[in-house]
Coordinates of C-alpha atoms in Angstrom, one line a residue:
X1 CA 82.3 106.9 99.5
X2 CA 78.9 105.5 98.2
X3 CA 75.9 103.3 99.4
X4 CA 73.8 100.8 98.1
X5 CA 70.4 102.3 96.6
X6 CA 68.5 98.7 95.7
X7 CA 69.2 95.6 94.7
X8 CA 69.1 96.3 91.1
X9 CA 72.9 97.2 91.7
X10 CA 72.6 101.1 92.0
X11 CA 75.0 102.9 94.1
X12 CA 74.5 106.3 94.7
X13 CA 77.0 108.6 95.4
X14 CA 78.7 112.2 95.0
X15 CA 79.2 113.7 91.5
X16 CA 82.3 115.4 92.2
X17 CA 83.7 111.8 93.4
X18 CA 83.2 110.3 89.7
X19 CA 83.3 113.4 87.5
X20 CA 86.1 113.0 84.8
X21 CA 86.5 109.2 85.7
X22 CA 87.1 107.2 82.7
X23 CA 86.6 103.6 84.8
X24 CA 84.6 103.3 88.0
X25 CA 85.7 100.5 90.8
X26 CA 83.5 99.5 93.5
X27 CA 84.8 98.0 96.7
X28 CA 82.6 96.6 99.4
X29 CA 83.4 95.8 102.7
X30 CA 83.3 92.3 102.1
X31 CA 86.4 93.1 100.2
X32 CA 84.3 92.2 97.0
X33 CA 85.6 94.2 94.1
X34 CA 83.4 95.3 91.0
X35 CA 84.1 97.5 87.7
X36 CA 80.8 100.5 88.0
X37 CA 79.2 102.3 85.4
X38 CA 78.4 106.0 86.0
X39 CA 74.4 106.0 84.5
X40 CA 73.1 109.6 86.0
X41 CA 74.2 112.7 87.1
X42 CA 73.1 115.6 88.4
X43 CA 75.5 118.7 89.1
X44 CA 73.0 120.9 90.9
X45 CA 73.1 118.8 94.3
X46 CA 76.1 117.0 93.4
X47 CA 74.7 113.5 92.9
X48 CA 75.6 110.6 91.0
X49 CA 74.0 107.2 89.8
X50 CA 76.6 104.2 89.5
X51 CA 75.5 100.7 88.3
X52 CA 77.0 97.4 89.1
X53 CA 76.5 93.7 88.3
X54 CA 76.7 92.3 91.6
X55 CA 75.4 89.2 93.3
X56 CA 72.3 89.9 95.9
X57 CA 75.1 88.8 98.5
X58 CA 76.8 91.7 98.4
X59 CA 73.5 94.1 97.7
X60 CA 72.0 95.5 101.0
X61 CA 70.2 98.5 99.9
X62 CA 69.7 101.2 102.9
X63 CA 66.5 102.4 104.1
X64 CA 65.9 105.8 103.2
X65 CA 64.3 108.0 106.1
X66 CA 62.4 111.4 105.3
X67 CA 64.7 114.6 105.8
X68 CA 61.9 116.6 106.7
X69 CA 61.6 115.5 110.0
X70 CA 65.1 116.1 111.1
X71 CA 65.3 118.1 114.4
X72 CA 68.2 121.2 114.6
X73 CA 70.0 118.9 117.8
X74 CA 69.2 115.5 116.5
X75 CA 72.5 112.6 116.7
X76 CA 73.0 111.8 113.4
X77 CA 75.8 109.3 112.2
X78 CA 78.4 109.4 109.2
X79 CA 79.9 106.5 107.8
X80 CA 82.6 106.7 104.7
X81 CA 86.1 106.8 103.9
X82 CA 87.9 109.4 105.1
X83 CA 91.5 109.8 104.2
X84 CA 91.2 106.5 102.7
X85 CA 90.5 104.8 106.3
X86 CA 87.7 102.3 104.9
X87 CA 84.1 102.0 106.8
X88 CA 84.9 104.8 109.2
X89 CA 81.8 105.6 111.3
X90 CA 81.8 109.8 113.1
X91 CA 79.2 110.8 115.3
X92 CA 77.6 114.5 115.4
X93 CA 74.6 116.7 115.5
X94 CA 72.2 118.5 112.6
X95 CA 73.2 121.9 113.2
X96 CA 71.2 123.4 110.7
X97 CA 68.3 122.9 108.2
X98 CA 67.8 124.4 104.8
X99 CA 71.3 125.8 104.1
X100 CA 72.3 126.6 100.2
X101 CA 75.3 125.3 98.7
X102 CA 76.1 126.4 94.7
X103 CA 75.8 124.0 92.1
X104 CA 78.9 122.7 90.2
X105 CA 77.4 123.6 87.2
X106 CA 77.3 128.0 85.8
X107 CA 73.0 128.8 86.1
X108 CA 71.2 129.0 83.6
X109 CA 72.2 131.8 81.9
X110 CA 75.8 130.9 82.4
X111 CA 77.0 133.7 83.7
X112 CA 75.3 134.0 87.9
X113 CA 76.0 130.8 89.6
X114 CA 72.9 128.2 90.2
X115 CA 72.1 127.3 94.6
X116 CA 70.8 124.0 95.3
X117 CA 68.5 124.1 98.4
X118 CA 67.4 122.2 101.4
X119 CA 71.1 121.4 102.3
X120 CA 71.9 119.8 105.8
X121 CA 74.6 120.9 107.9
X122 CA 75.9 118.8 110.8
X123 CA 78.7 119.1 112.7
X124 CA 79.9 115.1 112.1
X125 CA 83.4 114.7 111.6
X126 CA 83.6 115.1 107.9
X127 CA 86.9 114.5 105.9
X128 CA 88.4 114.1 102.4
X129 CA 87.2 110.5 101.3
X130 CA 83.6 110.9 103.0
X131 CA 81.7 112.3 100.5
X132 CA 79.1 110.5 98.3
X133 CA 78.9 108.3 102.0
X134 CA 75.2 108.3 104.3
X135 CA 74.7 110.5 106.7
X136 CA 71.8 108.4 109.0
X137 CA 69.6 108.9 111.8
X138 CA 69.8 106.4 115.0
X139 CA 67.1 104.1 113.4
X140 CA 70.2 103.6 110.7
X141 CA 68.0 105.6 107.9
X142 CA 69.7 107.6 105.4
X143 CA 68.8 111.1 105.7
X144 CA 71.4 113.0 103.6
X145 CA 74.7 112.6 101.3
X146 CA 78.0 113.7 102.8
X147 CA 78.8 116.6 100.1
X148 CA 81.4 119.1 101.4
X149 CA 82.6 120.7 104.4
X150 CA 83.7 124.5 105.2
X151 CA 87.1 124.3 105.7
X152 CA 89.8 127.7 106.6
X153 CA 92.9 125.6 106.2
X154 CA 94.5 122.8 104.3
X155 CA 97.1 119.8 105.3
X156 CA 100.8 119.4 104.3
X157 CA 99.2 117.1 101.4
X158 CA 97.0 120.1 100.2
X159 CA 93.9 118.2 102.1
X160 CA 90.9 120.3 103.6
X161 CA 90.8 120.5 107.3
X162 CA 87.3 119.5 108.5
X163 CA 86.3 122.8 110.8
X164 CA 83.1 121.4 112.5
X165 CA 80.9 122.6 109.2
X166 CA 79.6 119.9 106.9
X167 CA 77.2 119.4 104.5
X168 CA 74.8 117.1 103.1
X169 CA 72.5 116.5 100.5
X170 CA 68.7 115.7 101.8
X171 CA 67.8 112.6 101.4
X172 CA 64.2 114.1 100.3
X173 CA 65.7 115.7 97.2
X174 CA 67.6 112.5 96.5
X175 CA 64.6 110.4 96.1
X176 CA 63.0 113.0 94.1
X177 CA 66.4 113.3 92.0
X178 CA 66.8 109.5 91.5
X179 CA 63.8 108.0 89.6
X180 CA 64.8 110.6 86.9
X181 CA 68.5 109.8 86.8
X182 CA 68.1 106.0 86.6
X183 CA 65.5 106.4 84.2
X184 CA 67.4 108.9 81.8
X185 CA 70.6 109.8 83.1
X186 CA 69.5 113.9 83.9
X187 CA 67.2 115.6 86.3
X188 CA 65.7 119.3 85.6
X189 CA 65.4 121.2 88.5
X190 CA 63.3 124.5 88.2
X191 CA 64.4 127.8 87.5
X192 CA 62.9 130.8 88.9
X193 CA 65.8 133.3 87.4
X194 CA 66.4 135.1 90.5
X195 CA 69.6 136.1 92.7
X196 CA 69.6 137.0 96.4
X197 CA 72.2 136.8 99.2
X198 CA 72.8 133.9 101.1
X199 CA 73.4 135.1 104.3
X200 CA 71.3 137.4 106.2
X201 CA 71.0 140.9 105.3
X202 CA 72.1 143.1 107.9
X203 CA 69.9 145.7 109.8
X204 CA 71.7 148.4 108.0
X205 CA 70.9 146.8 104.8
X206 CA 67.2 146.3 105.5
X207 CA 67.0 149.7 106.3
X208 CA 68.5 150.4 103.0
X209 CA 65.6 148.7 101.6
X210 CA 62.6 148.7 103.7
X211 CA 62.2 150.6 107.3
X212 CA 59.3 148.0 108.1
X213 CA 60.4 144.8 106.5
X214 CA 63.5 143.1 108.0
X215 CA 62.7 139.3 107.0
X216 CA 62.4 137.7 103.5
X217 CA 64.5 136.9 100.6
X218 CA 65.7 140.0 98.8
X219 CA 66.0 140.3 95.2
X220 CA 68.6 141.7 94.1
X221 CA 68.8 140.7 90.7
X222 CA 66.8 139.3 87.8
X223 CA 67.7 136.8 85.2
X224 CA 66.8 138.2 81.6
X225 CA 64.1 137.0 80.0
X226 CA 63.8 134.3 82.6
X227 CA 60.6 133.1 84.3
X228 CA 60.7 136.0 87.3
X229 CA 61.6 138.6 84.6
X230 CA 58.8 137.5 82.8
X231 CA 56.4 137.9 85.8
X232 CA 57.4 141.2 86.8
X233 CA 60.1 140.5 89.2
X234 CA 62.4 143.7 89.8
X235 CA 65.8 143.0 91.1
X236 CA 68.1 146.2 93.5
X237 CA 68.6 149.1 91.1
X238 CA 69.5 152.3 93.5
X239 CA 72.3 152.9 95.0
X240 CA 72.9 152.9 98.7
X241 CA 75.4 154.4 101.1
X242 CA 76.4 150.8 101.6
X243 CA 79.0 150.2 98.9
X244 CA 77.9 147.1 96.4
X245 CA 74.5 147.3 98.3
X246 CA 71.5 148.2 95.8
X247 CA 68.0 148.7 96.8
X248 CA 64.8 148.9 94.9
X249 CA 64.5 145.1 94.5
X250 CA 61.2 142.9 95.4
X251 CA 61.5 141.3 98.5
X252 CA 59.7 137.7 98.9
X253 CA 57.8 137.1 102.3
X254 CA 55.8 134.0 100.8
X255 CA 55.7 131.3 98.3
X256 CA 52.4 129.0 97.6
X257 CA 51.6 130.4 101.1
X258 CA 54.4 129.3 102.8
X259 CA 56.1 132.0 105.0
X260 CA 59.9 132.9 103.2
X261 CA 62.0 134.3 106.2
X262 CA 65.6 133.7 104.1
X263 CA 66.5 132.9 100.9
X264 CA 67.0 129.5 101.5
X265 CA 63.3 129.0 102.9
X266 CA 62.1 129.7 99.0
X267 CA 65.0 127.8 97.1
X268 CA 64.2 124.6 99.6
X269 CA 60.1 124.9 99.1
X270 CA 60.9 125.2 95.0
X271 CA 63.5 122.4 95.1
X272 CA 61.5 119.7 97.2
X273 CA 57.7 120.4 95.8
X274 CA 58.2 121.8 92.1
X275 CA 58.7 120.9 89.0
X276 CA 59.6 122.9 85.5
X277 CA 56.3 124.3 84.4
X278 CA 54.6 124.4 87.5
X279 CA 53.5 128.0 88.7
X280 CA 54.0 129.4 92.2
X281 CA 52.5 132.8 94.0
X282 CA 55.2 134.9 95.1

């Protein structure tokens, strides 16, 4: 699936729906039919930049809305093509803010695996076919890109079984994203060379760490030579009597100020407001 960015004839959709393509077709729901060019992509959130030679007539860009406003509980609508059943409009909730999904790309040192933050999950019916399609608010603004779902089994035709658990791109690091990959093709995200857990640490395991602290993001490991390495970032180094578990590591309560209560509360803050280059107080 896909939407109309402007009336310059940019669509934008997923990465993952293009990637390896060698021709691009774009159908709208006119029935209008038009060979695409892929112009940007960007593997980290899964985005990509399609361009078409259109007539205004078919063009109706959609207003973008601001995904920091979203509300845990708020109706929020998908529309796509799931299974291949064209213009198909589900109807859920935003279960979740700030979630982390991994990039499709390896990080930068090309061996730990790179998160891309601020991620929305919603409980809209989701399917195979949907992604790269809006997910909107009731005013009909986009707010995110339909991206994956969470999925424990698969169909007869080796299709994911939506579970309740989907996931979208914010819109806000879409429009951030997008300047960038019509201009050039590529957007940079920073890079603070750090690895944590993505789900909560236990109380066991923040006992491991810290008898007083039992909120923040962990550290628990440190890209060589990379920015946090360079400023004195320590990653978990002692064994604990949990197996795999190491403590030792820094743990992050803040960032520019900004309280950090899970991992994905620093990764959102970096991805939404920084740039490569720009410094940040841990």
């Amino acid at each position: 699936s896909g939407f109309v960015y402007d009336k310059q004839g940019h669509i934008i959709t997923n990465y993952h729906v293009v990637e390896g393509a060698e021709s691009v077709e774009v159908d709208f729901p006119s029935g209008y039919k038009v060979e695409g060019e892929v112009i940007g992509t960007d593997l980290d959130s899964d985005i990509a930049v399609i361009k078409v030679n259109a007539p205004e007539s078919e063009l109706f860009p959609l207003p973008l809305g601001d995904s920091d406003q979203l509300k845990v509980g708020q109706m929020v609508v998908a529309i796509g093509n799931p299974f291949r059943l064209n213009s198909t409009m589900t109807l859920g909730i935003i279960s979740a803010k700030g979630r982390i999904l991994d990039s499709i790309r390896a990080g930068a040192d090309q061996v730990s695996s790179y998160a891309a933050g601020d991620t929305i999950q919603t409980d809209t019916l989701i399917n195979p076919g949907n992604s790269g399609g809006p997910l909107l608010n009731l005013s009909g603004e986009v707010i995110g890109i339909n991206r994956a779902i969470q999925t424990t089994g698969f169909t007869n035709e080796g299709e994911a079984i939506n579970t309740g658990i989907g996931y979208a791109v914010s819109i806000n690091i879409v429009k951030k994203v997008l300047p960038s990959l019509i201009a050039t093709g590529t957007y940079t995200y920073p890079l603070l060379g750090i690895s944590s857990t993505k789900q909560d640490l236990t109380l066991a395991q923040w006992r491991a760490i810290d008898d007083a602290q039992t909120t923040g993001a962990y550290v628990t490991s440190v890209t060589p030579g990379g920015p946090a390495d360079q400023a004195g970032l320590i990653g978990g180094n002692t064994p604990t009597a949990i197996q795999g578990f190491y403590s030792g590591g820094d743990i992050i309560i803040a960032v520019d100020g900004n309280p950090v209560h899970v991992y994905g509360d620093l990764i959102s803050y970096i991805f939404k407001n920084k740039e490569p280059g720009d410094q940040v107080i841990l």
